[in-house]
Short mmCIF file of C-alpha atoms in Angstrom, two decimals:
data_model
loop_
_atom_site.label_atom_id
_atom_site.label_comp_id
_atom_site.label_asym_id
_atom_site.label_seq_id
_atom_site.Cartn_x
_atom_site.Cartn_y
_atom_site.Cartn_z
CA PRO A 1 0.00 0.00 0.00
CA PHE A 2 0.92 3.63 -0.53
CA SER A 3 0.71 5.77 2.64
CA CYS A 4 0.44 9.52 3.09
CA VAL A 5 3.33 10.83 5.23
CA GLN A 6 1.19 13.71 6.52
CA CYS A 7 -1.95 11.93 7.78
CA GLY A 8 -1.07 8.21 7.47
CA LYS A 9 -3.97 7.33 5.16
CA SER A 10 -3.23 4.35 2.86
CA PHE A 11 -4.09 3.75 -0.81
CA GLY A 12 -3.92 0.80 -3.20
CA ARG A 13 -2.51 2.85 -6.05
CA SER A 14 0.20 5.51 -6.22
CA SER A 15 -2.05 7.68 -8.42
CA HIS A 16 -4.70 7.72 -5.70
CA LEU A 17 -2.05 8.76 -3.16
CA THR A 18 -0.94 11.58 -5.51
CA GLN A 19 -4.53 12.85 -5.81
CA HIS A 20 -4.94 12.64 -2.02
CA GLN A 21 -1.74 14.60 -1.30
CA ARG A 22 -3.20 17.54 -3.22
CA ILE A 23 -5.65 17.97 -0.31
CA HIS A 24 -2.65 18.83 1.90
CA THR A 25 -0.67 20.85 -0.66
CA GLY A 26 -3.67 22.64 -2.15
CA GLU A 27 -2.25 21.94 -5.62
CA LYS A 28 -4.79 22.27 -8.44
CA SER A 29 -3.04 21.35 -11.67
CA TYR A 30 -6.03 21.27 -14.02
CA SER A 31 -7.43 24.64 -15.14
CA CYS A 32 -10.51 25.54 -17.18
CA VAL A 33 -9.51 27.61 -20.25
CA GLN A 34 -12.87 29.40 -20.26
CA CYS A 35 -13.16 30.67 -16.68
CA GLY A 36 -9.74 29.86 -15.17
CA LYS A 37 -11.11 27.74 -12.32
CA SER A 38 -8.60 25.09 -11.15
CA PHE A 39 -9.05 21.49 -10.01
CA GLY A 40 -6.97 18.83 -8.31
CA GLN A 41 -8.17 16.04 -10.60
CA SER A 42 -8.66 15.90 -14.37
CA CYS A 43 -12.07 14.24 -14.02
CA HIS A 44 -13.27 17.18 -11.93
CA LEU A 45 -12.18 19.56 -14.70
CA ILE A 46 -14.03 17.49 -17.35
CA ARG A 47 -17.18 17.54 -15.24
CA HIS A 48 -16.84 21.31 -14.71
CA GLN A 49 -16.47 22.01 -18.46
CA THR A 50 -19.96 20.65 -19.13
CA ILE A 51 -21.25 23.75 -17.25
CA HIS A 52 -19.95 25.86 -20.15
CA THR A 53 -21.02 23.52 -22.96
CA GLY A 54 -24.37 22.62 -21.39
CA GLU A 55 -23.86 19.09 -22.69
CA LYS A 56 -25.89 16.40 -20.90
CA PRO A 57 -25.57 13.25 -23.01
CA TYR A 58 -26.85 10.78 -20.42
CA SER A 59 -30.66 10.51 -20.08
CA CYS A 60 -32.84 8.59 -17.63
CA ASP A 61 -35.18 6.12 -19.41
CA GLN A 62 -37.84 6.50 -16.71
CA CYS A 63 -38.20 10.27 -16.22
CA GLY A 64 -36.13 11.75 -19.07
CA LYS A 65 -33.82 13.78 -16.82
CA SER A 66 -30.39 14.36 -18.41
CA PHE A 67 -26.90 14.37 -16.89
CA SER A 68 -23.43 15.42 -17.96
CA GLN A 69 -21.77 12.37 -16.35
CA SER A 70 -22.69 8.69 -16.64
CA GLY A 71 -21.96 8.29 -12.93
CA ASP A 72 -24.54 10.96 -12.09
CA LEU A 73 -27.11 9.08 -14.17
CA THR A 74 -26.29 5.81 -12.34
CA VAL A 75 -26.78 7.48 -8.94
CA HIS A 76 -30.00 9.14 -10.15
CA GLN A 77 -31.49 5.82 -11.36
CA ARG A 78 -31.25 4.49 -7.82
CA ILE A 79 -34.03 6.97 -6.91
CA HIS A 80 -36.33 4.89 -9.14
CA THR A 81 -34.98 1.45 -8.16
CA GLY A 82 -34.47 2.24 -4.47
CA GLU A 83 -31.07 0.53 -4.68
CA LYS A 84 -28.60 1.44 -1.91
CA PRO A 85 -25.55 -0.76 -2.57
CA TYR A 86 -23.15 0.84 -0.06
CA SER A 87 -23.60 -0.28 3.58
CA CYS A 88 -21.90 0.89 6.76
CA ASP A 89 -20.10 -1.96 8.56
CA GLN A 90 -20.74 -0.40 11.98
CA CYS A 91 -24.45 0.49 11.96
CA GLY A 92 -25.77 -1.16 8.78
CA LYS A 93 -27.11 2.05 7.25
CA SER A 94 -27.18 1.92 3.43
CA PHE A 95 -26.46 4.58 0.82
CA ALA A 96 -26.97 5.05 -2.92
CA HIS A 97 -23.56 6.67 -3.39
CA SER A 98 -20.10 5.53 -2.18
CA GLY A 99 -19.23 9.13 -1.33
CA HIS A 100 -22.23 9.36 0.96
CA LEU A 101 -21.06 6.19 2.77
CA THR A 102 -17.56 7.66 3.18
CA GLN A 103 -19.01 10.84 4.66
CA HIS A 104 -21.28 8.81 6.95
CA GLN A 105 -18.41 6.65 8.24
CA ARG A 106 -16.71 9.79 9.50
CA THR A 107 -19.55 10.17 12.03
CA HIS A 108 -18.19 6.95 13.59
CA THR A 109 -14.46 7.67 13.22
CA GLY A 110 -14.65 11.41 13.91
CA GLU A 111 -12.25 11.95 11.01
CA LYS A 112 -12.12 15.49 9.64
CA PRO A 113 -9.41 15.44 6.94
CA TYR A 114 -10.02 18.89 5.46
CA SER A 115 -8.34 21.77 7.30
CA CYS A 116 -8.67 25.52 6.81
CA ASP A 117 -5.23 27.15 6.29
CA GLN A 118 -6.36 30.42 7.85
CA CYS A 119 -8.06 29.39 11.12
CA GLY A 120 -7.24 25.67 11.43
CA LYS A 121 -10.86 24.51 11.61
CA ASN A 122 -11.35 20.92 10.35
CA PHE A 123 -14.15 19.46 8.25
CA GLY A 124 -15.36 16.02 7.24
CA ARG A 125 -16.18 17.08 3.67
CA SER A 126 -14.15 19.04 1.13
CA GLY A 127 -17.30 20.97 0.16
CA GLU A 128 -17.77 22.11 3.76
CA LEU A 129 -14.19 23.43 3.74
CA THR A 130 -14.79 25.28 0.45
CA VAL A 131 -17.94 26.95 1.82
CA HIS A 132 -16.13 27.78 5.09
CA GLN A 133 -13.21 29.42 3.29
CA ARG A 134 -15.67 31.89 1.75
CA ILE A 135 -16.12 33.34 5.27
CA HIS A 136 -12.48 34.46 5.05
CA THR A 137 -12.49 35.51 1.39
CA GLY A 138 -15.99 37.01 1.34
CA GLU A 139 -16.60 35.21 -1.96
CA LYS A 140 -20.23 34.78 -3.01
CA PRO A 141 -20.01 33.17 -6.45
CA TYR A 142 -23.70 32.45 -7.02
CA SER A 143 -25.86 35.33 -8.20
CA CYS A 144 -29.67 35.59 -8.54
CA GLY A 145 -30.66 36.57 -12.08
CA GLN A 146 -33.79 38.40 -10.87
CA CYS A 147 -32.65 40.58 -7.96
CA GLY A 148 -28.86 40.29 -8.08
CA LYS A 149 -28.50 38.87 -4.57
CA ARG A 150 -25.31 36.85 -4.18
CA CYS A 151 -25.00 33.58 -2.25
CA THR A 152 -22.07 31.51 -0.99
CA THR A 153 -23.51 28.15 -2.16
CA SER A 154 -25.57 26.97 -5.10
CA GLY A 155 -28.04 25.40 -2.67
CA THR A 156 -28.61 28.74 -0.93
CA LEU A 157 -29.18 30.36 -4.33
CA THR A 158 -31.71 27.65 -5.29
CA LEU A 159 -33.65 28.25 -2.06
CA HIS A 160 -33.53 32.01 -2.62
CA GLN A 161 -34.85 31.71 -6.18
CA ARG A 162 -37.95 29.94 -4.84
CA ILE A 163 -38.90 33.27 -3.22
CA HIS A 164 -39.33 34.62 -6.77
CA THR A 165 -40.86 31.52 -8.35
CA GLY A 166 -43.02 30.46 -5.38
CA GLU A 167 -41.91 26.89 -6.05
CA LYS A 168 -42.55 24.41 -3.23
CA PRO A 169 -41.42 21.08 -4.67
CA TYR A 170 -41.76 18.95 -1.54
CA SER A 171 -45.26 17.72 -0.69
CA CYS A 172 -46.57 16.02 2.48
CA GLY A 173 -48.23 12.70 1.69
CA GLN A 174 -50.66 13.02 4.61
CA CYS A 175 -52.08 16.54 4.37
CA GLY A 176 -50.76 17.81 1.03
CA LYS A 177 -48.87 20.76 2.52
CA ARG A 178 -46.02 21.86 0.27
CA CYS A 179 -42.57 22.97 1.45
CA THR A 180 -39.64 24.73 -0.20
CA THR A 181 -36.99 22.35 1.18
CA SER A 182 -36.81 18.64 1.98
CA GLY A 183 -35.64 19.53 5.50
CA THR A 184 -38.73 21.66 6.09
CA LEU A 185 -40.89 18.77 4.86
CA THR A 186 -39.15 16.34 7.23
CA LEU A 187 -39.82 18.67 10.17
CA HIS A 188 -43.44 19.09 9.08
CA GLN A 189 -43.98 15.33 8.83
CA ARG A 190 -43.00 15.01 12.49
CA THR A 191 -46.17 16.95 13.38
CA HIS A 192 -48.06 13.91 12.02
CA THR A 193 -45.81 11.17 13.39
CA GLY A 194 -44.98 12.86 16.70
CA GLU A 195 -41.37 11.80 16.16
CA LYS A 196 -38.83 13.59 18.35
CA PRO A 197 -35.51 11.96 17.48
CA TYR A 198 -33.21 14.23 19.51
CA SER A 199 -33.07 13.45 23.24
CA CYS A 200 -31.35 15.28 26.11
CA GLY A 201 -28.86 13.02 27.89
CA GLN A 202 -29.48 14.76 31.22
CA CYS A 203 -33.28 14.94 31.58
CA GLY A 204 -34.51 12.74 28.71
CA LYS A 205 -36.62 15.48 27.10
CA SER A 206 -36.98 14.97 23.32
CA PHE A 207 -37.05 17.44 20.44
CA THR A 208 -37.95 17.44 16.74
CA THR A 209 -34.76 19.27 15.68
CA SER A 210 -31.11 19.06 16.74
CA SER A 211 -30.97 22.87 17.08
CA ASN A 212 -33.82 22.84 19.62
CA LEU A 213 -31.92 20.16 21.58
CA THR A 214 -28.77 22.32 21.54
CA LEU A 215 -30.74 25.31 22.88
CA HIS A 216 -32.35 23.12 25.57
CA GLN A 217 -28.98 21.69 26.70
CA ARG A 218 -27.87 25.23 27.50
CA THR A 219 -30.53 25.34 30.24
CA HIS A 220 -28.46 22.62 31.95
CA THR A 221 -25.00 24.02 31.19
CA GLY A 222 -25.94 27.68 31.64
CA GLU A 223 -24.00 28.44 28.46
CA THR A 224 -24.89 31.79 26.87
CA PRO A 225 -22.44 32.13 23.97
CA TYR A 226 -24.05 35.13 22.26
CA SER A 227 -23.18 38.50 23.84
CA CYS A 228 -24.52 41.98 23.14
CA GLY A 229 -21.75 44.37 22.14
CA GLN A 230 -23.54 47.34 23.72
CA CYS A 231 -24.62 46.15 27.18
CA GLY A 232 -22.80 42.82 27.55
CA LYS A 233 -25.94 40.78 28.19
CA SER A 234 -25.55 37.17 27.02
CA PHE A 235 -28.02 34.77 25.41
CA GLY A 236 -28.29 31.08 24.63
CA ALA A 237 -29.51 31.61 21.06
CA SER A 238 -28.28 33.94 18.32
CA SER A 239 -31.88 34.77 17.38
CA THR A 240 -32.58 35.93 20.94
CA LEU A 241 -29.52 38.20 20.75
CA THR A 242 -30.75 39.65 17.43
CA ILE A 243 -34.15 40.47 18.98
CA HIS A 244 -32.44 41.95 22.07
CA GLN A 245 -30.19 44.21 19.96
CA ARG A 246 -33.35 45.82 18.56
CA THR A 247 -34.01 47.27 22.03
CA HIS A 248 -30.84 49.33 21.47
CA THR A 249 -31.39 50.18 17.80
CA GLY A 250 -35.16 50.60 17.99
CA GLU A 251 -35.41 48.55 14.80
CA LYS A 252 -38.87 47.10 14.07
CA PRO A 253 -38.47 45.40 10.69
CA TYR A 254 -41.87 43.69 10.51
CA SER A 255 -44.75 45.98 9.45
CA CYS A 256 -48.48 45.33 9.23
CA GLY A 257 -49.76 45.88 5.69
CA GLN A 258 -53.16 47.02 6.98
CA CYS A 259 -52.41 49.56 9.71
CA GLY A 260 -48.65 50.13 9.36
CA LYS A 261 -47.81 49.13 12.95
CA SER A 262 -44.27 47.72 13.22
CA PHE A 263 -42.85 44.90 15.35
CA THR A 264 -39.45 43.59 16.38
CA THR A 265 -40.27 39.94 15.56
CA SER A 266 -42.22 38.21 12.79
CA GLY A 267 -44.12 36.24 15.44
CA HIS A 268 -45.48 39.41 17.03
CA LEU A 269 -46.57 40.64 13.59
CA THR A 270 -48.39 37.34 12.92
CA LEU A 271 -50.23 37.61 16.25
CA HIS A 272 -51.13 41.25 15.52
CA GLN A 273 -52.47 40.47 12.05
CA ARG A 274 -55.04 38.14 13.62
CA ILE A 275 -56.66 41.26 15.13
CA HIS A 276 -57.50 42.32 11.56
CA THR A 277 -58.38 38.86 10.20
CA GLY A 278 -60.13 37.58 13.31
CA GLU A 279 -58.29 34.29 12.79
CA LYS A 280 -58.23 32.02 15.84
CA PRO A 281 -56.44 28.86 14.69
CA TYR A 282 -56.09 27.17 18.09
CA SER A 283 -59.23 25.31 19.25
CA CYS A 284 -59.99 23.56 22.53
CA GLY A 285 -60.82 19.90 21.98
CA GLN A 286 -63.18 19.84 24.97
CA CYS A 287 -65.38 22.92 24.56
CA GLY A 288 -64.50 24.16 21.05
CA LYS A 289 -63.41 27.65 22.16
CA SER A 290 -60.85 29.15 19.76
CA PHE A 291 -57.81 31.33 20.40
CA GLY A 292 -55.40 33.46 18.38
CA ARG A 293 -52.33 32.20 20.29
CA SER A 294 -51.23 28.68 21.19
CA GLY A 295 -50.24 29.92 24.67
CA GLN A 296 -53.79 31.16 25.28
CA LEU A 297 -55.13 27.71 24.39
CA THR A 298 -52.66 26.04 26.78
CA LEU A 299 -53.78 28.32 29.63
CA HIS A 300 -57.45 27.73 28.77
CA GLN A 301 -57.05 23.94 28.79
CA ARG A 302 -55.91 24.16 32.41
CA ILE A 303 -59.49 25.24 33.27
CA HIS A 304 -60.60 21.76 32.17
CA THR A 305 -57.66 19.83 33.62
CA GLY A 306 -57.27 21.90 36.81
CA GLU A 307 -53.52 21.81 36.22
CA LYS A 308 -51.47 24.37 38.16
CA PRO A 309 -47.87 23.53 37.29
CA TYR A 310 -46.17 26.50 38.99
CA SER A 311 -45.72 26.21 42.78
CA CYS A 312 -44.45 28.73 45.33
CA GLY A 313 -41.41 27.40 47.17
CA GLN A 314 -42.34 29.31 50.34
CA CYS A 315 -46.05 28.58 50.90
CA GLY A 316 -46.77 25.83 48.36
CA LYS A 317 -49.55 27.74 46.59
CA SER A 318 -49.91 26.69 42.94
CA PHE A 319 -50.66 28.74 39.81
CA THR A 320 -51.64 28.12 36.20
CA THR A 321 -48.99 30.50 34.77
CA SER A 322 -45.39 31.36 35.62
CA GLY A 323 -46.35 35.06 35.53
CA HIS A 324 -48.95 34.60 38.28
CA LEU A 325 -46.36 32.75 40.37
CA THR A 326 -43.86 35.60 39.91
CA LEU A 327 -46.46 38.15 41.04
CA HIS A 328 -47.38 35.99 44.04
CA GLN A 329 -43.74 35.58 45.11
CA ARG A 330 -43.53 39.35 45.42
CA THR A 331 -46.01 39.15 48.31
CA HIS A 332 -43.27 37.22 50.16
CA THR A 333 -40.29 39.28 49.02
CA GLY A 334 -42.02 42.68 49.03
CA GLU A 335 -40.36 43.38 45.68
CA LYS A 336 -41.87 46.27 43.72
CA PRO A 337 -39.66 46.58 40.64
CA TYR A 338 -41.68 49.20 38.73
CA SER A 339 -41.17 52.80 39.90
CA CYS A 340 -42.94 56.01 38.89
CA GLY A 341 -40.49 58.54 37.48
CA GLN A 342 -42.54 61.46 38.81
CA CYS A 343 -43.36 60.58 42.42
CA GLY A 344 -41.18 57.52 43.08
CA LYS A 345 -44.06 55.25 44.08
CA SER A 346 -43.30 51.57 43.32
CA PHE A 347 -45.51 48.77 42.04
CA THR A 348 -45.38 45.00 41.71
CA THR A 349 -46.52 44.97 38.06
CA SER A 350 -45.87 47.16 35.02
CA GLY A 351 -49.64 47.33 34.45
CA HIS A 352 -50.22 48.88 37.87
CA LEU A 353 -47.47 51.44 37.15
CA THR A 354 -49.10 52.33 33.81
CA LEU A 355 -52.46 52.87 35.53
CA HIS A 356 -50.81 54.99 38.24
CA GLN A 357 -48.96 57.19 35.72
CA ARG A 358 -52.33 58.21 34.28
CA ILE A 359 -52.98 60.03 37.57
CA HIS A 360 -50.09 62.35 36.64
CA THR A 361 -50.81 62.60 32.91
CA GLY A 362 -54.60 62.67 33.20
CA GLU A 363 -54.72 60.24 30.29
CA LYS A 364 -58.05 58.43 29.87
CA PRO A 365 -57.62 56.34 26.73
CA TYR A 366 -60.86 54.34 26.98
CA SER A 367 -63.94 56.21 25.70
CA CYS A 368 -67.63 55.24 25.75
CA GLY A 369 -69.06 55.12 22.25
CA GLN A 370 -72.51 56.18 23.50
CA CYS A 371 -71.90 59.15 25.81
CA GLY A 372 -68.23 59.95 25.21
CA LYS A 373 -67.18 59.58 28.87
CA SER A 374 -63.52 58.55 29.17
CA PHE A 375 -61.75 56.24 31.62
CA GLY A 376 -58.22 55.40 32.65
CA ARG A 377 -58.86 51.64 32.69
CA SER A 378 -60.54 49.33 30.19
CA GLY A 379 -62.32 47.58 33.06
CA GLN A 380 -63.89 50.87 34.18
CA LEU A 381 -65.21 51.42 30.64
CA THR A 382 -66.68 47.89 30.56
CA LEU A 383 -68.51 48.51 33.84
CA HIS A 384 -69.72 51.92 32.65
CA GLN A 385 -71.11 50.51 29.40
CA ARG A 386 -73.39 48.25 31.44
CA ILE A 387 -75.23 51.42 32.55
CA HIS A 388 -76.28 51.88 28.91
CA THR A 389 -76.92 48.21 28.13
CA GLY A 390 -78.40 47.25 31.48
CA GLU A 391 -76.30 44.11 31.37
CA LYS A 392 -75.89 42.26 34.67
CA PRO A 393 -73.88 39.17 33.77
CA TYR A 394 -73.30 37.84 37.30
CA SER A 395 -76.25 35.92 38.81
CA CYS A 396 -76.73 34.51 42.30
CA GLY A 397 -77.28 30.76 42.20
CA GLN A 398 -79.53 30.85 45.27
CA CYS A 399 -81.97 33.72 44.63
CA GLY A 400 -81.34 34.62 40.97
CA LYS A 401 -80.50 38.26 41.66
CA SER A 402 -78.10 39.70 39.04
CA PHE A 403 -75.19 42.12 39.35
CA THR A 404 -72.97 44.18 37.05
CA THR A 405 -69.68 43.02 38.65
CA SER A 406 -68.40 39.75 40.08
CA GLY A 407 -67.34 41.64 43.23
CA HIS A 408 -70.90 42.78 43.90
CA LEU A 409 -72.10 39.20 43.43
CA THR A 410 -69.49 37.95 45.93
CA LEU A 411 -70.66 40.50 48.53
CA HIS A 412 -74.30 39.54 47.94
CA GLN A 413 -73.60 35.82 48.31
CA ARG A 414 -72.33 36.50 51.82
CA THR A 415 -75.88 37.50 52.81
CA HIS A 416 -76.83 33.87 52.08
CA THR A 417 -73.73 32.20 53.54
CA GLY A 418 -73.22 34.58 56.48
CA GLU A 419 -69.51 34.61 55.64
CA LYS A 420 -67.51 37.44 57.23
CA PRO A 421 -63.94 36.88 56.10
CA TYR A 422 -62.41 40.10 57.48
CA SER A 423 -61.60 39.95 61.21
CA CYS A 424 -60.30 42.61 63.57
CA ARG A 425 -57.07 41.48 65.22
CA GLN A 426 -57.78 43.53 68.36
CA CYS A 427 -61.33 42.51 69.25
CA GLY A 428 -62.09 39.63 66.89
CA LYS A 429 -65.18 41.23 65.34
CA SER A 430 -65.77 40.08 61.73
CA PHE A 431 -67.04 41.91 58.65
CA THR A 432 -68.26 41.06 55.18
CA THR A 433 -66.04 43.66 53.42
CA SER A 434 -62.48 44.92 53.91
CA SER A 435 -63.75 48.53 53.87
CA ASN A 436 -66.08 47.84 56.83
CA LEU A 437 -63.14 46.35 58.70
CA THR A 438 -61.02 49.43 57.92
CA GLN A 439 -63.73 51.72 59.29
CA HIS A 440 -64.08 49.57 62.40
CA GLN A 441 -60.31 49.56 63.10
CA ARG A 442 -60.44 53.37 63.37
CA ILE A 443 -62.40 52.90 66.58
CA HIS A 444 -59.29 51.26 68.05
CA THR A 445 -56.69 53.55 66.46
CA GLY A 446 -58.68 56.78 66.84
CA GLU A 447 -57.75 57.64 63.26
CA LYS A 448 -60.01 60.26 61.67
CA SER A 449 -58.98 60.52 58.02
CA TYR A 450 -61.77 62.80 56.78
CA SER A 451 -61.41 66.49 57.66
CA CYS A 452 -63.81 69.39 57.09
CA GLY A 453 -62.25 72.05 54.88
CA GLN A 454 -64.18 74.83 56.66
CA CYS A 455 -63.79 74.15 60.37
CA GLY A 456 -61.12 71.43 60.48
CA LYS A 457 -63.21 68.90 62.41
CA SER A 458 -62.21 65.29 61.61
CA PHE A 459 -64.23 62.10 61.19
CA GLY A 460 -63.57 58.38 60.91
CA ARG A 461 -65.99 57.89 57.98
CA SER A 462 -66.59 59.82 54.79
CA GLY A 463 -70.37 59.62 55.39
CA GLN A 464 -69.99 61.34 58.75
CA LEU A 465 -68.03 64.18 57.09
CA THR A 466 -70.77 64.55 54.42
CA LEU A 467 -73.47 64.89 57.10
CA HIS A 468 -71.34 67.39 59.02
CA GLN A 469 -70.70 69.60 55.98
CA ARG A 470 -74.45 70.19 55.67
CA ILE A 471 -74.21 72.25 58.86
CA HIS A 472 -72.11 74.72 56.89
CA THR A 473 -74.05 74.56 53.63
CA GLY A 474 -77.49 74.48 55.21
CA GLU A 475 -78.39 71.63 52.85
CA LYS A 476 -81.34 69.53 53.90
CA SER A 477 -81.37 66.41 51.75
CA TYR A 478 -84.38 64.79 53.32
CA SER A 479 -87.62 66.77 53.53
#
């Protein structure tokens, strides 16, 4: 045998060794007279020259497709026959092409014989090295004839051109959905089969794609390899970093064609567009209720299952969403992370801060379509509109009496149950409402929060102040 002195690989013929050594030396002795491109083997040059001549003398008898090389025709015919004559000795997997077997065997041996001269990175395929080297050279040899966009690989160009042609050559046999790439079709088919071939070695969780497994594994390792150049914050996924960087740049590249509103992610745009279309593609299998977001369906389904997967480590209370758990935990920690820039008051939620800030701005963004009255909260508008409609959606199961708010119904139900959930810590007296307890506690504290603007006299209840003020005004409400 003939052995390579650089890597030790052996060959049965000296000519094969000579061809192999050109991988190490980079020698390309065969040049195309038309475009100047060079090759390490004469057969590669001959194959390349058919690009210029367009000659494809070898035709498939079954489908008529033509090829420039007889070997390409032979490999193609195996699509029709299903023949896979090359088998892996280690795992038994079969291939239609000897080159594909060679590449596959490297997954067992770990061999990466192709090295980049500039950065030293190794590859299992010569084509992978060629594509990698274009990172250093900036070369993009494949150009789109319609828009001029340049691509580093012919495959990338083919995918790009389908944007213009709308071609989706890969079809799902079960539902007929068409895809632009075979990989996209494979992923889609897993929605039918439920296949999740990529498993986490630590927790056993499975995923449909290797990239999703890689992202998941970072939850175990804590690895966050993508860092923001402006603030230093790190992320586990490059896409998450891209979205984060838009908080610095203010970029919102996804715009709604109907109203012009812009968004930082395509997903947010898709959700927004459903406001215009009314589309609710996620349906509950138990009650048929539909939702615009998959997350909303998941939360809704917990009404049926009673599932509360998020538990408080301090008191054990469980919640249907992680957000509700976070808010609850602040009752233990006292954390109020949202502060008002004008008065410094802090709040546990951003929503409460927004509502508070309207006290300063006077903003009342919710208007009644019937009388024009405006409100600072959407809930206040909803309650107000019931004055016009007469709607009382909350009914007592015992006596049938109806109420405009759930809170009023709860108070009413206590007249049936006798429940008095608010107790005074000093004397033990109980009350049906927290406000009645507050008024009662002023008996013990002596607090008189309501003062007369004319004479300064103070009272423990607002009603007492109102009665007192009639002494000054002379008002007699009851005749």
